[in-house]
CSV table of C-alpha atoms in Angstrom, one decimal:
chain,number,residue,atom,x,y,z
A,1,UNK,CA,3.1,24.1,-34.9
A,2,UNK,CA,3.9,25.3,-37.8
A,3,UNK,CA,6.9,28.7,-37.4
A,4,UNK,CA,8.5,31.0,-40.0
A,5,UNK,CA,12.6,29.9,-40.6
A,6,UNK,CA,13.5,32.9,-42.0
A,7,UNK,CA,13.7,33.8,-45.3
A,8,UNK,CA,15.3,32.0,-47.9
A,9,UNK,CA,17.0,32.5,-51.5
A,10,UNK,CA,16.9,30.4,-54.5
A,11,UNK,CA,20.8,31.1,-55.3
A,12,UNK,CA,21.9,29.8,-52.2
A,13,UNK,CA,19.2,26.9,-51.6
A,14,UNK,CA,20.0,23.1,-51.0
A,15,UNK,CA,17.7,22.1,-53.1
A,16,UNK,CA,17.6,24.7,-56.1
A,17,UNK,CA,18.0,22.4,-58.7
A,18,UNK,CA,15.2,20.2,-58.5
A,19,UNK,CA,13.0,23.4,-58.2
A,20,UNK,CA,11.4,25.8,-60.7
A,21,UNK,CA,14.2,27.7,-60.5
A,22,UNK,CA,17.0,24.9,-61.1
A,23,UNK,CA,17.4,26.6,-65.0
A,24,UNK,CA,17.9,29.7,-64.4
A,25,UNK,CA,21.6,30.6,-64.4
A,26,UNK,CA,23.4,32.0,-61.6
A,27,UNK,CA,23.5,35.6,-62.7
A,28,UNK,CA,19.8,36.0,-63.2
A,29,UNK,CA,19.8,34.5,-59.6
A,30,UNK,CA,21.6,37.6,-58.9
A,31,UNK,CA,19.8,39.8,-60.3
A,32,UNK,CA,16.1,38.4,-58.7
A,33,UNK,CA,18.0,38.8,-54.6
A,34,UNK,CA,14.9,41.2,-53.6
A,35,UNK,CA,12.9,38.0,-54.5
A,36,UNK,CA,13.2,35.8,-51.0
A,37,UNK,CA,10.5,33.9,-50.4
A,38,UNK,CA,9.4,32.7,-46.2
A,39,UNK,CA,11.2,29.3,-45.3
A,40,UNK,CA,8.2,27.8,-43.2
A,41,UNK,CA,8.7,24.8,-41.1
A,42,UNK,CA,4.6,22.4,-40.4
A,43,UNK,CA,5.1,19.4,-37.9
A,44,UNK,CA,2.7,16.2,-39.0
A,45,UNK,CA,-0.8,16.7,-38.7
A,46,UNK,CA,-0.8,20.4,-39.1
A,47,UNK,CA,-2.3,21.7,-42.3
A,48,UNK,CA,-0.6,24.2,-44.6
A,49,UNK,CA,-4.1,25.4,-47.2
A,50,UNK,CA,-8.0,24.0,-47.1
A,51,UNK,CA,-9.5,23.4,-49.8
A,52,UNK,CA,-11.2,26.2,-50.6
A,53,UNK,CA,-9.1,29.0,-48.6
A,54,UNK,CA,-8.7,32.1,-50.8
A,55,UNK,CA,-5.4,31.4,-52.7
A,56,UNK,CA,-2.2,33.7,-52.1
A,57,UNK,CA,0.4,31.7,-52.4
A,58,UNK,CA,1.9,28.5,-54.4
A,59,UNK,CA,5.3,26.2,-51.7
A,60,UNK,CA,7.9,24.8,-52.5
A,61,UNK,CA,8.5,21.5,-50.4
A,62,UNK,CA,12.3,21.6,-49.6
A,63,UNK,CA,12.1,19.3,-47.3
A,64,UNK,CA,10.1,16.1,-45.9
A,65,UNK,CA,6.6,14.6,-48.1
A,66,UNK,CA,3.3,16.7,-48.5
A,67,UNK,CA,0.2,14.9,-48.9
A,68,UNK,CA,-2.5,16.4,-51.1
A,69,UNK,CA,-6.3,15.3,-50.8
A,70,UNK,CA,-9.7,15.9,-51.6
A,71,UNK,CA,-12.8,16.3,-49.7
A,72,UNK,CA,-16.5,15.3,-51.0
A,73,UNK,CA,-19.2,17.1,-49.6
A,74,UNK,CA,-20.4,13.5,-47.1
A,75,UNK,CA,-17.0,14.2,-45.6
A,76,UNK,CA,-15.1,11.4,-47.5
A,77,UNK,CA,-11.8,12.5,-48.4
A,78,UNK,CA,-9.6,10.8,-51.2
A,79,UNK,CA,-5.4,11.7,-51.6
A,80,UNK,CA,-4.8,12.7,-54.8
A,81,UNK,CA,-0.8,12.4,-54.8
A,82,UNK,CA,2.0,13.0,-52.2
A,83,UNK,CA,4.8,14.9,-53.0
A,84,UNK,CA,8.7,14.8,-52.5
A,85,UNK,CA,11.2,17.1,-51.9
A,86,UNK,CA,11.5,20.5,-54.7
A,87,UNK,CA,8.3,19.9,-55.9
A,88,UNK,CA,5.8,23.4,-56.6
A,89,UNK,CA,2.4,23.0,-55.3
A,90,UNK,CA,-1.2,25.1,-54.6
A,91,UNK,CA,-0.2,26.6,-57.5
A,92,UNK,CA,-3.7,25.9,-59.2
A,93,UNK,CA,-4.4,29.3,-57.7
A,94,UNK,CA,-3.2,30.3,-60.7
A,95,UNK,CA,-6.2,29.8,-62.1
A,96,UNK,CA,-8.8,29.6,-59.2
A,97,UNK,CA,-8.9,31.8,-57.0
A,98,UNK,CA,-9.5,29.3,-54.4
A,99,UNK,CA,-7.8,26.0,-53.7
A,100,UNK,CA,-9.1,22.9,-55.1
A,101,UNK,CA,-7.6,20.6,-51.7
A,102,UNK,CA,-5.5,21.0,-48.9
A,103,UNK,CA,-1.7,20.0,-48.5
A,104,UNK,CA,-1.2,18.8,-45.1
A,105,UNK,CA,2.7,17.1,-43.7
A,106,UNK,CA,3.7,13.4,-43.9
A,107,UNK,CA,6.4,14.1,-41.6
A,108,UNK,CA,8.2,17.6,-40.3
A,109,UNK,CA,8.7,19.8,-43.9
A,110,UNK,CA,9.9,22.3,-45.1
A,111,UNK,CA,9.0,25.2,-47.5
A,112,UNK,CA,9.5,28.3,-49.1
A,113,UNK,CA,6.2,29.9,-49.4
A,114,UNK,CA,6.0,32.0,-53.5
A,115,UNK,CA,3.5,34.6,-53.0
A,116,UNK,CA,1.6,34.5,-56.3
A,117,UNK,CA,2.0,38.3,-56.8
A,118,UNK,CA,5.8,37.6,-56.7
A,119,UNK,CA,5.4,34.5,-58.8
A,120,UNK,CA,3.7,36.1,-61.7
A,121,UNK,CA,6.1,38.9,-62.3
A,122,UNK,CA,8.9,36.8,-61.9
A,123,UNK,CA,7.2,34.5,-64.7
A,124,UNK,CA,7.0,36.5,-66.9
A,125,UNK,CA,10.2,38.0,-67.2
A,126,UNK,CA,11.5,34.8,-66.7
A,127,UNK,CA,11.4,32.4,-69.8
A,128,UNK,CA,12.9,29.6,-67.8
A,129,UNK,CA,10.6,30.0,-64.4
A,130,UNK,CA,7.4,29.8,-67.0
A,131,UNK,CA,8.3,27.1,-69.3
A,132,UNK,CA,9.2,25.4,-65.8
A,133,UNK,CA,6.1,26.0,-64.3
A,134,UNK,CA,4.4,24.6,-67.8
A,135,UNK,CA,6.6,21.4,-67.3
A,136,UNK,CA,5.2,21.3,-63.7
A,137,UNK,CA,1.6,21.2,-65.1
A,138,UNK,CA,2.0,18.6,-67.8
A,139,UNK,CA,4.0,15.9,-65.2
A,140,UNK,CA,1.0,16.1,-62.5
A,141,UNK,CA,-1.1,16.3,-66.2
A,142,UNK,CA,0.2,12.8,-66.7
A,143,UNK,CA,0.3,11.3,-63.4
A,144,UNK,CA,-3.0,12.6,-62.9
A,145,UNK,CA,-4.2,10.6,-65.9
A,146,UNK,CA,-1.6,7.4,-64.5
A,147,UNK,CA,-3.8,7.5,-61.8
A,148,UNK,CA,-6.9,7.1,-63.5
A,149,UNK,CA,-5.7,4.2,-66.0
A,150,UNK,CA,-4.5,2.1,-62.9
A,151,UNK,CA,-7.6,2.8,-61.2
A,152,UNK,CA,-9.8,2.2,-64.1
A,153,UNK,CA,-7.3,-1.1,-65.3
A,154,UNK,CA,-5.4,-2.3,-62.7
A,155,UNK,CA,-7.0,-5.1,-60.2
A,156,UNK,CA,-6.5,-4.3,-56.4
A,157,UNK,CA,-3.4,-6.2,-56.3
A,158,UNK,CA,-1.5,-4.3,-59.3
A,159,UNK,CA,-2.3,-1.5,-58.0
A,160,UNK,CA,-0.7,-2.0,-54.6
A,161,UNK,CA,2.0,-3.4,-56.1
A,162,UNK,CA,2.4,-1.0,-58.4
A,163,UNK,CA,2.7,1.8,-56.2
A,164,UNK,CA,5.0,0.0,-53.5
A,165,UNK,CA,7.2,-0.9,-56.9
A,166,UNK,CA,7.4,3.0,-58.0
A,167,UNK,CA,7.5,4.5,-54.6
A,168,UNK,CA,10.7,2.2,-53.6
A,169,UNK,CA,12.1,3.1,-56.7
A,170,UNK,CA,11.8,6.2,-56.6
A,171,UNK,CA,13.1,6.8,-52.9
A,172,UNK,CA,16.4,7.4,-51.3
A,173,UNK,CA,17.6,3.8,-50.1
A,174,UNK,CA,19.0,3.1,-46.8
A,175,UNK,CA,19.9,0.3,-44.6
A,176,UNK,CA,16.5,0.4,-43.0
A,177,UNK,CA,15.2,0.8,-46.8
A,178,UNK,CA,12.9,3.5,-48.5
A,179,UNK,CA,11.1,6.2,-46.1
A,180,UNK,CA,6.9,4.8,-46.6
A,181,UNK,CA,5.3,7.8,-44.2
A,182,UNK,CA,1.7,7.1,-45.5
A,183,UNK,CA,0.0,3.6,-42.7
A,184,UNK,CA,-1.9,1.4,-44.9
A,185,UNK,CA,-5.4,3.2,-44.8
A,186,UNK,CA,-3.8,6.5,-46.3
A,187,UNK,CA,-2.3,3.7,-49.1
A,188,UNK,CA,-5.9,3.0,-50.0
A,189,UNK,CA,-7.4,6.3,-49.7
A,190,UNK,CA,-4.2,6.6,-52.3
A,191,UNK,CA,-5.4,3.6,-54.5
A,192,UNK,CA,-9.1,3.7,-54.3
A,193,UNK,CA,-8.3,0.3,-51.5
A,194,UNK,CA,-9.8,-0.8,-48.4
A,195,UNK,CA,-8.0,-0.3,-45.9
A,196,UNK,CA,-8.8,-4.6,-45.4
A,197,UNK,CA,-7.5,-5.2,-48.6
A,198,UNK,CA,-3.7,-2.8,-48.1
A,199,UNK,CA,-3.4,-4.9,-45.1
A,200,UNK,CA,-4.5,-8.2,-46.8
A,201,UNK,CA,-2.0,-8.4,-49.7
A,202,UNK,CA,0.8,-6.3,-48.2
A,203,UNK,CA,0.6,-9.2,-44.8
A,204,UNK,CA,0.6,-11.8,-47.5
A,205,UNK,CA,3.5,-10.7,-49.6
A,206,UNK,CA,5.5,-10.5,-46.0
A,207,UNK,CA,5.0,-13.8,-45.7
A,208,UNK,CA,6.3,-14.9,-49.0
A,209,UNK,CA,8.8,-12.6,-48.7
A,210,UNK,CA,8.3,-10.5,-51.3
A,211,UNK,CA,10.1,-7.3,-49.0
A,212,UNK,CA,9.1,-6.2,-45.3
A,213,UNK,CA,7.9,-3.3,-43.2
A,214,UNK,CA,10.4,-1.8,-40.2
A,215,UNK,CA,9.3,1.8,-38.7
A,216,UNK,CA,8.3,3.5,-41.1
A,217,UNK,CA,10.5,2.1,-43.7
A,218,UNK,CA,10.1,-0.5,-46.9
A,219,UNK,CA,12.6,-3.5,-48.4
A,220,UNK,CA,11.3,-4.6,-51.3
A,221,UNK,CA,13.1,-7.9,-51.6
A,222,UNK,CA,12.0,-9.4,-54.5
A,223,UNK,CA,10.5,-7.2,-57.5
A,224,UNK,CA,9.4,-9.8,-60.0
A,225,UNK,CA,8.1,-12.3,-58.0
A,226,UNK,CA,5.8,-9.4,-56.0
A,227,UNK,CA,4.5,-8.5,-60.0
A,228,UNK,CA,4.3,-11.9,-60.5
A,229,UNK,CA,1.9,-12.8,-57.7
A,230,UNK,CA,0.0,-10.1,-57.7
A,231,UNK,CA,-0.7,-10.1,-61.2
A,232,UNK,CA,-1.7,-13.6,-61.1
A,233,UNK,CA,-4.0,-12.7,-58.2
C-alpha cells in the first residue's frame, strides 16, 4: 500500500543530478526551499495514476522502476515505456487535463509528487527548469520515434536482441547481472511480440550461451553473437 514518507527538497535529494533540477545552481535551489514535494513509496502492483484520470501532478522517480501503459477500448494494454531513477513522468498533464497512460511500479519505488501549480510557477521563474523539461519532451519524442522504427522495420528477433542489449548497456551491472523486472509477457507487450515468441528466442539464446537469467537479473555473455544470431533468423 502506498505511503507518504515525508517531504523532500531538491537541495538534499540523492538523484537531483538526474532530475529536472540538476542544472539549477545551489544558490537558486536555496531560494526555493518552500518547494517541498511529497516523497511517496509504492509497492509492486499498485497504480500511481490511471489513464484518463484528471492530471494534477507530475512525478520524479527517485528509486526503482515504473512502466507506463496505454489501454484500448477492448481491454488490451500496451507498455509504451519503462522508466528508471531520475525520470520525470505524468507531465503530459500540462498539455491535457487527463493522463494519457497509466503508471505502475515494477518494484518497490519512491517518487516525488510535483503539483502542476508549483511546477508551472518554477518553470516561469527558472529557465533551467523550463529548458530541462523541454529536453525531456524531446528525449521522449525521439524514444517514441525509435520505438516506431523498431516495430515497423526490425524482425522479431532483432527487436528482442536490441532491447536486451540496450537494457543491459544502460543498467547497473552487478555480480548477478542487470536487474530485469519485466516478465517475458511484459517484454513482448513492450516490443509488440507474443509471449511465445519472446520465450522461444530467449530460451534458444540461453542454450547457445549468449545470455543467462537468474532471479530477475539478466547477463549478456556475448553481445556480438547475439546480434548476429538475431539478424540471421
